Amino acid sequence: IDGVDEDGQHAERHPSDDEPFSALAFKLMSDPYVGQLTFIRVYSGILRKGDAVYNPVKGKKERIGRIVLMHANDRHEVDELRTGDIAACVGLKDVTTGDTLTDPN
């Protein structure tokens, strides 16, 4: 995955669990039981519940409350996501569709 870092320099991430975390928020949904769900696809790295993520579009850092796999209307809570996984995150307040989420470091 090609991109640009905060200094305007070319950056590249390979689809691997060994790379720093990066993901795309592709859908938002309101759930009456858990609140806002942010659906993400992980492009690199590992995300664990409780981890902090950085949103470079908004310039804000947020914490992941819970991670759930969705199957129709059924939810299955998991502790982590790896490269290629698609799931919903609970606890993100200032994320919109199309935002990139990265490792805060």
Coordinates of C-alpha atoms in Angstrom, one line a residue:
I1 CA 0.0 0.0 0.0
D2 CA 1.5 3.3 -1.0
G3 CA 0.9 6.5 0.8
V4 CA 2.4 9.8 2.1
D5 CA 3.6 10.3 5.7
E6 CA 3.1 13.4 7.8
D7 CA 6.4 14.9 6.3
G8 CA 5.1 14.5 2.8
Q9 CA 7.5 11.6 2.1
H10 CA 6.5 8.5 0.2
A11 CA 5.6 5.6 2.5
E12 CA 4.9 2.0 1.7
R13 CA 3.2 -0.7 3.9
H14 CA 3.2 -4.4 3.0
P15 CA 0.2 -6.6 3.8
S16 CA 1.9 -8.3 6.8
D17 CA 1.2 -8.7 10.5
D18 CA 4.9 -7.5 11.0
E19 CA 4.2 -4.1 9.6
P20 CA 2.8 -1.2 11.6
F21 CA -1.0 -1.2 11.9
S22 CA -3.1 0.5 9.2
A23 CA -6.7 0.1 8.3
L24 CA -9.6 1.8 6.4
A25 CA -12.9 2.7 8.0
F26 CA -15.4 1.9 5.2
K27 CA -18.8 1.9 7.0
L28 CA -20.5 3.4 10.1
M29 CA -23.6 1.9 11.6
S30 CA -25.6 2.8 14.7
D31 CA -26.5 -0.2 16.9
P32 CA -29.1 0.2 19.6
Y33 CA -27.2 -2.0 22.0
V34 CA -23.6 -0.9 21.6
G35 CA -23.8 2.5 20.0
Q36 CA -21.7 3.4 16.9
L37 CA -20.0 0.6 15.0
T38 CA -17.1 1.5 12.8
F39 CA -16.4 -1.2 10.2
I40 CA -12.7 -1.5 9.2
R41 CA -10.5 -3.5 7.0
V42 CA -7.0 -4.1 8.3
Y43 CA -4.3 -3.7 5.6
S44 CA -1.3 -4.3 7.8
G45 CA -0.3 -5.0 11.4
I46 CA -2.3 -6.2 14.4
L47 CA -5.1 -4.4 16.3
R48 CA -6.0 -5.5 19.8
K49 CA -8.9 -4.2 21.9
G50 CA -7.8 -1.4 24.1
D51 CA -5.2 -0.2 21.6
A52 CA -4.9 3.4 20.6
V53 CA -5.2 4.3 16.9
Y54 CA -4.3 7.5 15.1
N55 CA -6.6 9.1 12.5
P56 CA -4.3 11.2 10.3
V57 CA -7.3 12.7 8.5
K58 CA -8.6 14.3 11.7
G59 CA -5.3 14.4 13.5
K60 CA -6.7 12.6 16.5
K61 CA -5.9 9.6 18.6
E62 CA -8.7 7.3 19.9
R63 CA -8.9 4.1 21.8
I64 CA -10.6 0.9 20.6
G65 CA -13.1 -0.3 23.1
R66 CA -14.3 -3.6 21.7
I67 CA -13.8 -5.5 18.4
V68 CA -16.7 -7.5 17.0
L69 CA -17.1 -9.8 14.0
M70 CA -20.5 -9.3 12.5
H71 CA -22.5 -12.1 10.9
A72 CA -25.9 -10.6 9.8
N73 CA -27.2 -9.2 13.1
D74 CA -25.1 -11.5 15.3
R75 CA -22.0 -10.2 17.0
H76 CA -19.0 -12.2 18.1
E77 CA -16.4 -10.3 20.2
V78 CA -12.7 -11.0 19.5
D79 CA -9.5 -9.8 21.1
E80 CA -7.5 -8.9 18.0
L81 CA -7.6 -8.4 14.3
R82 CA -4.8 -9.3 11.8
T83 CA -3.9 -8.3 8.3
G84 CA -6.9 -8.9 5.9
D85 CA -9.5 -9.1 8.7
I86 CA -12.8 -7.1 8.5
A87 CA -14.7 -6.3 11.7
A88 CA -16.5 -3.6 13.5
C89 CA -14.9 -1.5 16.3
V90 CA -16.8 0.1 19.2
G91 CA -15.6 3.2 20.9
L92 CA -14.4 5.4 18.0
K93 CA -16.1 8.8 18.2
D94 CA -14.5 10.9 15.6
V95 CA -14.1 8.6 12.5
T96 CA -16.0 9.0 9.2
T97 CA -16.3 6.7 6.2
G98 CA -13.0 6.7 4.2
D99 CA -10.7 7.6 7.1
T100 CA -7.4 5.8 7.5
L101 CA -6.5 4.5 11.0
T102 CA -2.8 3.9 11.8
D103 CA -0.5 3.0 14.6
P104 CA 0.0 6.2 16.7
N105 CA 3.7 5.7 16.7

